[in-house]
Coordinates of C-alpha atoms and ligand atoms in Angstrom, one line a residue:
X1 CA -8.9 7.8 -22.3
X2 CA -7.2 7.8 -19.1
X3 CA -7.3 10.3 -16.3
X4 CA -3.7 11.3 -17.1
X5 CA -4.3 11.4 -21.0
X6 CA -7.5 13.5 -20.1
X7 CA -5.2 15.6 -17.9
X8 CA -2.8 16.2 -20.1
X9 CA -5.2 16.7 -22.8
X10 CA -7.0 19.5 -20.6
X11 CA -3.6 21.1 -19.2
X12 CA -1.6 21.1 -22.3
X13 CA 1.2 18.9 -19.6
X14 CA 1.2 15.5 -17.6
X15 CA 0.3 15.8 -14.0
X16 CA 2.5 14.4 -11.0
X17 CA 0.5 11.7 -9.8
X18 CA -3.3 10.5 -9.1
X19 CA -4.3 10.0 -5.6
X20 CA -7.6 8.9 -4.7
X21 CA -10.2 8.7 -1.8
X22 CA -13.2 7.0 -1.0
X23 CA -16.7 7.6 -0.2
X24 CA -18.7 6.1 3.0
X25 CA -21.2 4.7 4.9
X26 CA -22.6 5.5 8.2
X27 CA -23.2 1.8 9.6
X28 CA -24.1 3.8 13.0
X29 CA -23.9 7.8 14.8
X30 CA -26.1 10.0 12.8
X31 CA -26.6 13.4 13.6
X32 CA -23.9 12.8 16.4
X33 CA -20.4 14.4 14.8
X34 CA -21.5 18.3 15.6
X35 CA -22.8 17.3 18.6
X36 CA -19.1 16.2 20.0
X37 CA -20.4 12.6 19.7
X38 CA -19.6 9.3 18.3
X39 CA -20.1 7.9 14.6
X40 CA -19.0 4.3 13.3
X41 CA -18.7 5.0 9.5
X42 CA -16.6 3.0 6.8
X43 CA -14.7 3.6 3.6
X44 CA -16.2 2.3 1.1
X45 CA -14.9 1.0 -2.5
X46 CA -15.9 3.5 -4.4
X47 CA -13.5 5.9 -4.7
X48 CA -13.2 9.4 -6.3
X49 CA -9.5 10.1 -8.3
X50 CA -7.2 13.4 -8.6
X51 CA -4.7 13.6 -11.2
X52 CA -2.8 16.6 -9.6
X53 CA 0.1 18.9 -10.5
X54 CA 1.7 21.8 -8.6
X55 CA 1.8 25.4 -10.1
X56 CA 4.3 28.5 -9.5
X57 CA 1.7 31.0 -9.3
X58 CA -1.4 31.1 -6.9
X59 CA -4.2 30.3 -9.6
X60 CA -5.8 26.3 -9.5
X61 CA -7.3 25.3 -12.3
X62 CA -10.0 22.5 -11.9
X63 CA -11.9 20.5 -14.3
X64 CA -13.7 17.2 -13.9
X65 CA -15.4 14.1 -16.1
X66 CA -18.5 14.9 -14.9
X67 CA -19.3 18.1 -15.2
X68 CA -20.4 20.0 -18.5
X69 CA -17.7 19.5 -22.1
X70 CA -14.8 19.5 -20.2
X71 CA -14.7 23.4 -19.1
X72 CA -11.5 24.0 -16.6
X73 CA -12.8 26.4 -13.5
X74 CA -10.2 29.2 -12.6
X75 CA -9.7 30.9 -9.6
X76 CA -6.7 32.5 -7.8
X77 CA -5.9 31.5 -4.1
X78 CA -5.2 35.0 -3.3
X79 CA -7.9 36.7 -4.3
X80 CA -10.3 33.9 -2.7
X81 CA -12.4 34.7 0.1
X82 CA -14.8 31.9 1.6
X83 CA -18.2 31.3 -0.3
X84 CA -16.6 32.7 -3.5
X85 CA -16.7 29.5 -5.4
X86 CA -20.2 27.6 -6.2
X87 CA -20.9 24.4 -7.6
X88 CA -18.9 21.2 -7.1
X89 CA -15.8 23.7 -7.8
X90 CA -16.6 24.8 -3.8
X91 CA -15.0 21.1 -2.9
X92 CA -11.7 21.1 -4.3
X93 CA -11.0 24.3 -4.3
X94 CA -12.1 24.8 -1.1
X95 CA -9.4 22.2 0.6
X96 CA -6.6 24.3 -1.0
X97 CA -8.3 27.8 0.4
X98 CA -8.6 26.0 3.6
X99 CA -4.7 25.0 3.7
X100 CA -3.7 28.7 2.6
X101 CA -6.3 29.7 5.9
X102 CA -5.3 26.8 8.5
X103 CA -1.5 28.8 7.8
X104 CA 0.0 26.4 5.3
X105 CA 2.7 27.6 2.4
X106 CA 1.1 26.5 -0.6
X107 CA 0.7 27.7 -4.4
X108 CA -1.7 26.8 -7.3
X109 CA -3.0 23.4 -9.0
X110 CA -3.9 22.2 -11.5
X111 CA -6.7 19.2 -10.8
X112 CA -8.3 16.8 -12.5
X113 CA -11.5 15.0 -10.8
X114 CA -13.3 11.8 -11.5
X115 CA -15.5 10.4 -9.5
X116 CA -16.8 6.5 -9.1
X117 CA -18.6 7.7 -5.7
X118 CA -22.8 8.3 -6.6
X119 CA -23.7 12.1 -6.3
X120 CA -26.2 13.0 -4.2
X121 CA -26.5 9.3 -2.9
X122 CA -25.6 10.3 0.8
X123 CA -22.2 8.3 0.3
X124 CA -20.2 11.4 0.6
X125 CA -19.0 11.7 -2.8
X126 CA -18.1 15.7 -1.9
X127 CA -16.2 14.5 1.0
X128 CA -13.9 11.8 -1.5
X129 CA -13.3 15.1 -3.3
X130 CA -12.0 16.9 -0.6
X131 CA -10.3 14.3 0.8
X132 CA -8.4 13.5 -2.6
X133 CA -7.6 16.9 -3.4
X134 CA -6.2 17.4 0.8
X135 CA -4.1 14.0 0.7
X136 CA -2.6 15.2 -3.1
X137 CA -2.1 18.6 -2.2
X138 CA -0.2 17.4 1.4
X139 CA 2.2 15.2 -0.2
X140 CA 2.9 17.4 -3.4
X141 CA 3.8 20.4 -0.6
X142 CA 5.3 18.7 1.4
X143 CA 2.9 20.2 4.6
X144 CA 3.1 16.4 6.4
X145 CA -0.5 16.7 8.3
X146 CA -2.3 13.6 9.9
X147 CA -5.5 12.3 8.3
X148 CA -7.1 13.8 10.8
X149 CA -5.7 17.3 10.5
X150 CA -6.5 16.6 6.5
X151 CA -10.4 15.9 7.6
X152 CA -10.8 19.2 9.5
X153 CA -9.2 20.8 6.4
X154 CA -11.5 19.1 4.6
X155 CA -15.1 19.8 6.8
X156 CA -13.6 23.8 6.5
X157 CA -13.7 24.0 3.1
X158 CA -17.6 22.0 3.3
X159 CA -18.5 24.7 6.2
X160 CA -17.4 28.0 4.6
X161 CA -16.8 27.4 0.8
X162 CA -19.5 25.4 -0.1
X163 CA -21.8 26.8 3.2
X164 CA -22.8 23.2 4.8
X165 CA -22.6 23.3 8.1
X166 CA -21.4 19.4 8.5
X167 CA -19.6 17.8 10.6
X168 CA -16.6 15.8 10.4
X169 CA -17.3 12.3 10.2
X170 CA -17.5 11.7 6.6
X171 CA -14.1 13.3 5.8
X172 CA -12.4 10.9 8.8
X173 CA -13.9 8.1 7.4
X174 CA -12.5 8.7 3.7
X175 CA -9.2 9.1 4.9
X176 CA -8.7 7.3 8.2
X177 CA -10.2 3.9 6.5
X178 CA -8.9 0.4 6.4
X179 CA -9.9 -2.4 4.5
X180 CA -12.2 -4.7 6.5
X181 CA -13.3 -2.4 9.3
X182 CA -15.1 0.2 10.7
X183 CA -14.0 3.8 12.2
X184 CA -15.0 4.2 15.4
X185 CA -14.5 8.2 15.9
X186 CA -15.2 10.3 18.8
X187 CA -15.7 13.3 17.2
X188 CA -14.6 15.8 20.3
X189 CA -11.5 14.5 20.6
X190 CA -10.9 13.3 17.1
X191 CA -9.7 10.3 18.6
X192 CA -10.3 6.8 16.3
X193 CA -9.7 3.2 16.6
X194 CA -10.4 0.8 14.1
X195 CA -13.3 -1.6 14.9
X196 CA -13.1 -5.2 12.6
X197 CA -16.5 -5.4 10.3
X198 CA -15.8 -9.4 9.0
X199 CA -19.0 -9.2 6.7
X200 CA -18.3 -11.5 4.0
X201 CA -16.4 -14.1 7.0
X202 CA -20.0 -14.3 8.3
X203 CA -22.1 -14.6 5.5
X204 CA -23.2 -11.1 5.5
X205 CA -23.1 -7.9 3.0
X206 CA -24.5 -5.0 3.4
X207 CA -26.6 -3.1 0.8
X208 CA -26.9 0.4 0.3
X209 CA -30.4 1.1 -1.2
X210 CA -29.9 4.7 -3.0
X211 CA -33.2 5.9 -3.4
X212 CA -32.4 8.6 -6.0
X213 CA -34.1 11.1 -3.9
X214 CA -31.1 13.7 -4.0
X215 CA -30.5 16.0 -0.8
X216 CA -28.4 19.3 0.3
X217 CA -27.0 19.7 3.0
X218 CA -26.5 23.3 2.1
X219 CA -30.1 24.1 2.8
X220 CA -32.4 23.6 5.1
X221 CA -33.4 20.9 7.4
X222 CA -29.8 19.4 8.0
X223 CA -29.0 23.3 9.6
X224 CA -32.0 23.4 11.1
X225 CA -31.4 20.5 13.1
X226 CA -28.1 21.4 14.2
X227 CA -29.9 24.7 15.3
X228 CA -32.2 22.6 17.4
X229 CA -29.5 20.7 18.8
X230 CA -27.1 23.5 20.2
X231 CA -30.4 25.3 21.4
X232 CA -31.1 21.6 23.4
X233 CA -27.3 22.0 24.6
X234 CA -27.5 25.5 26.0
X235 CA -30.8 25.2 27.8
X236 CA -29.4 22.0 29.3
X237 CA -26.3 23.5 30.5
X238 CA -23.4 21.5 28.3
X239 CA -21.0 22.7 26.0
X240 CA -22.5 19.7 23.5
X241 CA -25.3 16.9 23.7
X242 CA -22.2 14.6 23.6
X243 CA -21.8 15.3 27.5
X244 CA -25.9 14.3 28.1
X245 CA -26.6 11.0 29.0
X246 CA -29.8 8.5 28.6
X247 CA -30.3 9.2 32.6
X248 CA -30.7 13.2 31.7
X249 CA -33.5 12.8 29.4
X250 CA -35.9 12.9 32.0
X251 CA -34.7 16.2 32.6
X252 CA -34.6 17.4 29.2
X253 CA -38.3 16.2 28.7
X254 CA -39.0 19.1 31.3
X255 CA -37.5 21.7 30.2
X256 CA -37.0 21.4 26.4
X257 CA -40.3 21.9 23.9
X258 CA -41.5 18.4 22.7
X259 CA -39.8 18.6 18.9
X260 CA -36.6 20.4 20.8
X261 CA -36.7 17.5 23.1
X262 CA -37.2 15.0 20.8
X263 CA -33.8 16.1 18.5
X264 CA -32.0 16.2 21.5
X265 CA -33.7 12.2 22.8
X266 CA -32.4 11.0 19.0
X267 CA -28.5 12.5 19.6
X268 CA -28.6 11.1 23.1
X269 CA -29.6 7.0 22.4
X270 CA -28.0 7.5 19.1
X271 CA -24.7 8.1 21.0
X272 CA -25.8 4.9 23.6
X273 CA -25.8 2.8 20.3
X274 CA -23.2 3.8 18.4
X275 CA -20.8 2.7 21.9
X276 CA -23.2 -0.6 22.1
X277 CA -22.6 -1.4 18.5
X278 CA -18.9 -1.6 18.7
X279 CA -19.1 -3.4 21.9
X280 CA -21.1 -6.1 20.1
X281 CA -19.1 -5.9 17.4
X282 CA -16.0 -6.9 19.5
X283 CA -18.1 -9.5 21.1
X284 CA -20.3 -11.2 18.7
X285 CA -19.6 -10.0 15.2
X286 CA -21.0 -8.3 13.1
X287 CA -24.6 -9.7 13.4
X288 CA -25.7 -8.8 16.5
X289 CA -25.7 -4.8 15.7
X290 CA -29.2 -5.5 13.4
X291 CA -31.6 -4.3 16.3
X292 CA -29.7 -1.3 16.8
X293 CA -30.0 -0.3 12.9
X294 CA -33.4 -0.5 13.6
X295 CA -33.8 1.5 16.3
X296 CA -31.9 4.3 15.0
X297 CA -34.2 4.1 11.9
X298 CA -36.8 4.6 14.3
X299 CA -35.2 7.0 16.6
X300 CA -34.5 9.2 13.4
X301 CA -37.8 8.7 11.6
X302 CA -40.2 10.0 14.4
X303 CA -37.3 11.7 16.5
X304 CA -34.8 13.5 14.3
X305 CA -37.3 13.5 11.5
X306 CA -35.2 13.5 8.7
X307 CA -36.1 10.5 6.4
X308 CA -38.6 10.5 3.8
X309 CA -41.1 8.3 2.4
X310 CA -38.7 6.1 -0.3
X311 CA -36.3 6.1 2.8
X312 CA -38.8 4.7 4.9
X313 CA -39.6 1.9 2.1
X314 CA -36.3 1.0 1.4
X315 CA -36.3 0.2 5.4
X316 CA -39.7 -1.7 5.7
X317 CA -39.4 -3.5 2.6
X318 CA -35.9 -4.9 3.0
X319 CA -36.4 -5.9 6.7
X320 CA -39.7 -7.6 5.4
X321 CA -37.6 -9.3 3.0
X322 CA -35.3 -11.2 5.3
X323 CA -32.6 -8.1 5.8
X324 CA -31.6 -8.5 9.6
X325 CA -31.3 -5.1 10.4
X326 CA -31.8 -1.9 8.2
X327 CA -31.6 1.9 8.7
X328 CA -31.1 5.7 6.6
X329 CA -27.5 5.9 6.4
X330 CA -25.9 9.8 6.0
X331 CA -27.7 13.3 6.8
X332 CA -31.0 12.3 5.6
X333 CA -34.3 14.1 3.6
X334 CA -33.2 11.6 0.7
X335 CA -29.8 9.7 -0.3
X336 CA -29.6 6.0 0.9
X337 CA -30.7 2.8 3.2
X338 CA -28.1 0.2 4.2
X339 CA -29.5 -3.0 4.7
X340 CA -27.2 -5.7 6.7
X341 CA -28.3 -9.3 5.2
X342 CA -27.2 -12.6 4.6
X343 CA -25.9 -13.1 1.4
X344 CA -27.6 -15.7 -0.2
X345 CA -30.7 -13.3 0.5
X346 CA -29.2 -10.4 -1.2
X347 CA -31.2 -10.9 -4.5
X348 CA -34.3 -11.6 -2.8
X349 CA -33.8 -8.3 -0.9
X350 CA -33.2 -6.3 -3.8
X351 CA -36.0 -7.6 -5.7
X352 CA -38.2 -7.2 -2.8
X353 CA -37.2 -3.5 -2.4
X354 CA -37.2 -2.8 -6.2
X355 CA -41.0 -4.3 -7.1
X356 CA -41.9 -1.9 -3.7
X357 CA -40.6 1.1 -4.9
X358 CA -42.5 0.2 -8.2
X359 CA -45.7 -0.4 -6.9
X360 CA -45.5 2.8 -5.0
X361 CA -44.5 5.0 -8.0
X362 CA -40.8 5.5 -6.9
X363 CA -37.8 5.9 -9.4
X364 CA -36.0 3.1 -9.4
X365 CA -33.5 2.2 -6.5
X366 CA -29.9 1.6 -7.1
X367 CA -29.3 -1.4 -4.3
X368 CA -25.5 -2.3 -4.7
X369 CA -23.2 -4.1 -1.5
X370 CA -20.2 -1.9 -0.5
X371 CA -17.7 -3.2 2.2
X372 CA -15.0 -1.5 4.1
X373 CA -12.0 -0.5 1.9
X374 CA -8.9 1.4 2.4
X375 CA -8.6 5.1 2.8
X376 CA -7.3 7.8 0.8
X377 CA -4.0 7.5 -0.7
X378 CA -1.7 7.9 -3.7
X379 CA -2.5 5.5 -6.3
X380 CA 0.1 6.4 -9.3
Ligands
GLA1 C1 -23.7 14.4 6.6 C2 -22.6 15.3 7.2 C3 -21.9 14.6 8.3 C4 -23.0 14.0 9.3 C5 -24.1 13.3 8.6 C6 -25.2 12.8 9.6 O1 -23.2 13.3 6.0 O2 -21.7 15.6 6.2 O3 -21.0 15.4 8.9 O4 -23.5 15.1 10.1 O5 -24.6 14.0 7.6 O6 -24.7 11.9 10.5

């Protein structure tokens, strides 16, 4: 069946349309989007699909393919307050609860979700729901915001629906995408320019190694860390790590506790490379940012601390493998590697990585290439 058949099937009427937005990788800028800092993510094509109608009343109605017998959630926009929803419901409906709080007119939907983009892979698939439901719900009323204005919506609904205090790289990256390159965002002033990634014009792919090790960001160490860093930004005296600099860290080693310090070293170079990578990548291409995958493996192994053992393989088992440069990709404690290789290695890489994970008891990796697709956007 398609989307719309299943729509109508569920609704008892046809929606308007389908729109759809991607998922992401992080080539570069972890941990840097709450800190006011720079990320270099792209879209990715994988993408996740809304069929979407428009309601008179205030009630939305959402139901998905993947979630239990097709059972349609209900709630009613003016009765919502933030937290109410759990479960994947938070996403969607959240967007629409963060319109009706951001000031926009808007009533009910009705909302179909599908989803090609891995859960719980660190590829954002909760962001390509938000971002789907925001870039549907925009054109159907008529509120004509920017893709960025959509991505705040979008990391609102994440921060107080679902409770994850993210940042907002992975919703600018679903919808500010374009085939064949990178966004390079500055996340204080929202400001992006699109950097080219030719991978397949130089003979490269890049692999994302999901380890299966599933994460939330809802809990935990991903807040903890954010904790860390505004604690590092206060005692230092700046509104965000974003305005520290690689010549400050001697300073920061002084007054900051070591594991303080240490958070606040990995925001600070990781922000050095994220500029250096698209300055190479205007230069040379897209080879040349390989060491500076590596080093923000490193830098967020032993400084941000928030890989994990399979994390760490899928690294040391596809650079050993021939991959040029490899790193954790997303917020970390689980999810996925990206591996930047040549592609007439990509099999050997995989197998390499796969027979690893094997001999050290792992689940079984899912090692796929992604490369840079369009953003979100109305597909019927
Ligand atoms: C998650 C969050 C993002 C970002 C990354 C880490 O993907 O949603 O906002 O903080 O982690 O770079």
């Amino acid at each position: 069946m398609t989307l719309v058949q299943e729509f109508e099937d569920r609704f008892g009427h046809a929606p308007i349309g389908v729109w759809a937005a991607p998922g992401r990788v992080n080539v570069i800028g972890e941990h840097t989007d709450y800190n006011d800092g720079f990320v270099l993510p792209f879209a990715i094509d994988r993408a996740t699909s809304v069929a979407a109608s428009v309601r008179e009343d205030s009630t939305v109605r959402v139901s998905s393919t993947f979630s239990d017998s097709g059972e349609v959630i209900v709630s009613d926009l003016d009765e919502l307050s933030a937290g109410d929803v759990d479960g994947w419901a938070a996403y969607p409906v959240g967007v629409l609860w963060a319109l009706r709080q951001a000031g926009h007119q808007l009533k009910g939907m009705d909302l179909l979700i599908d989803s090609q983009v891995p859960v719980g892979a660190g590829l954002s698939s909760s962001a390509a729901i938000e971002c789907a439901v925001a870039v549907a719900a925009n054109e159907l009323y008529e509120l004509g915001l920017s893709g960025s204005e959509l991505a705040l919506i979008g990391q609102r609904a994440e921060n107080e629906m679902v409770g994850a205090p993210t940042g907002v790289m992975d919703q600018s990256a679903s919808l500010l995408g374009k085939v064949g390159h990178a966004v390079f965002l500055d996340c204080r002033s929202q400001h992006a320019e699109l950097v080219p990634l030719p991978l397949q014009e130089n003979g490269l792919a890049l692999l994302v190694i999901d380890t299966r090790v599933s994460h939330s960001h809802a809990t935990g160490g991903y807040a903890a860390r954010r904790r860390a860093c505004e604690i590092g930004a206060d005692v230092m005296g700046v509104r965000a790590l974003r305005d520290l600099s690689e010549d400050d860290l001697e300073e920061a080693s002084g007054l900051l506790d070591d594991e303080t310090f240490r958070r606040v070293r990995h925001v600070v170079t990781e922000n050095a490379r994220v500029q250096a990578a698209v300055e190479l990548l205007h230069a040379e291409g897209p080879q040349a940012i390989a060491p500076l995958l590596d080093a923000s493996h490193v830098s967020m192994r032993d400084d941000f601390e928030i890989s994990c053992a399979e994390l760490d393989l899928a690294v040391e088992s596809s650079r050993k493998a021939g991959a040029l440069g490899s790193r954790m990709t997303g917020g970390g404690f689980g999810g996925s590697a990206i591996a930047l290789v040549q592609v007439e290695d990509i099999d050997r890489v995989s197998s390499a990585v796969t027979a690893a994970f094997a001999e050290a008891g792992f689940t079984e990796p899912a090692i796929f290439a992604v490369s840079p697709a369009e953003g979100a956007g109305r597909v019927s």
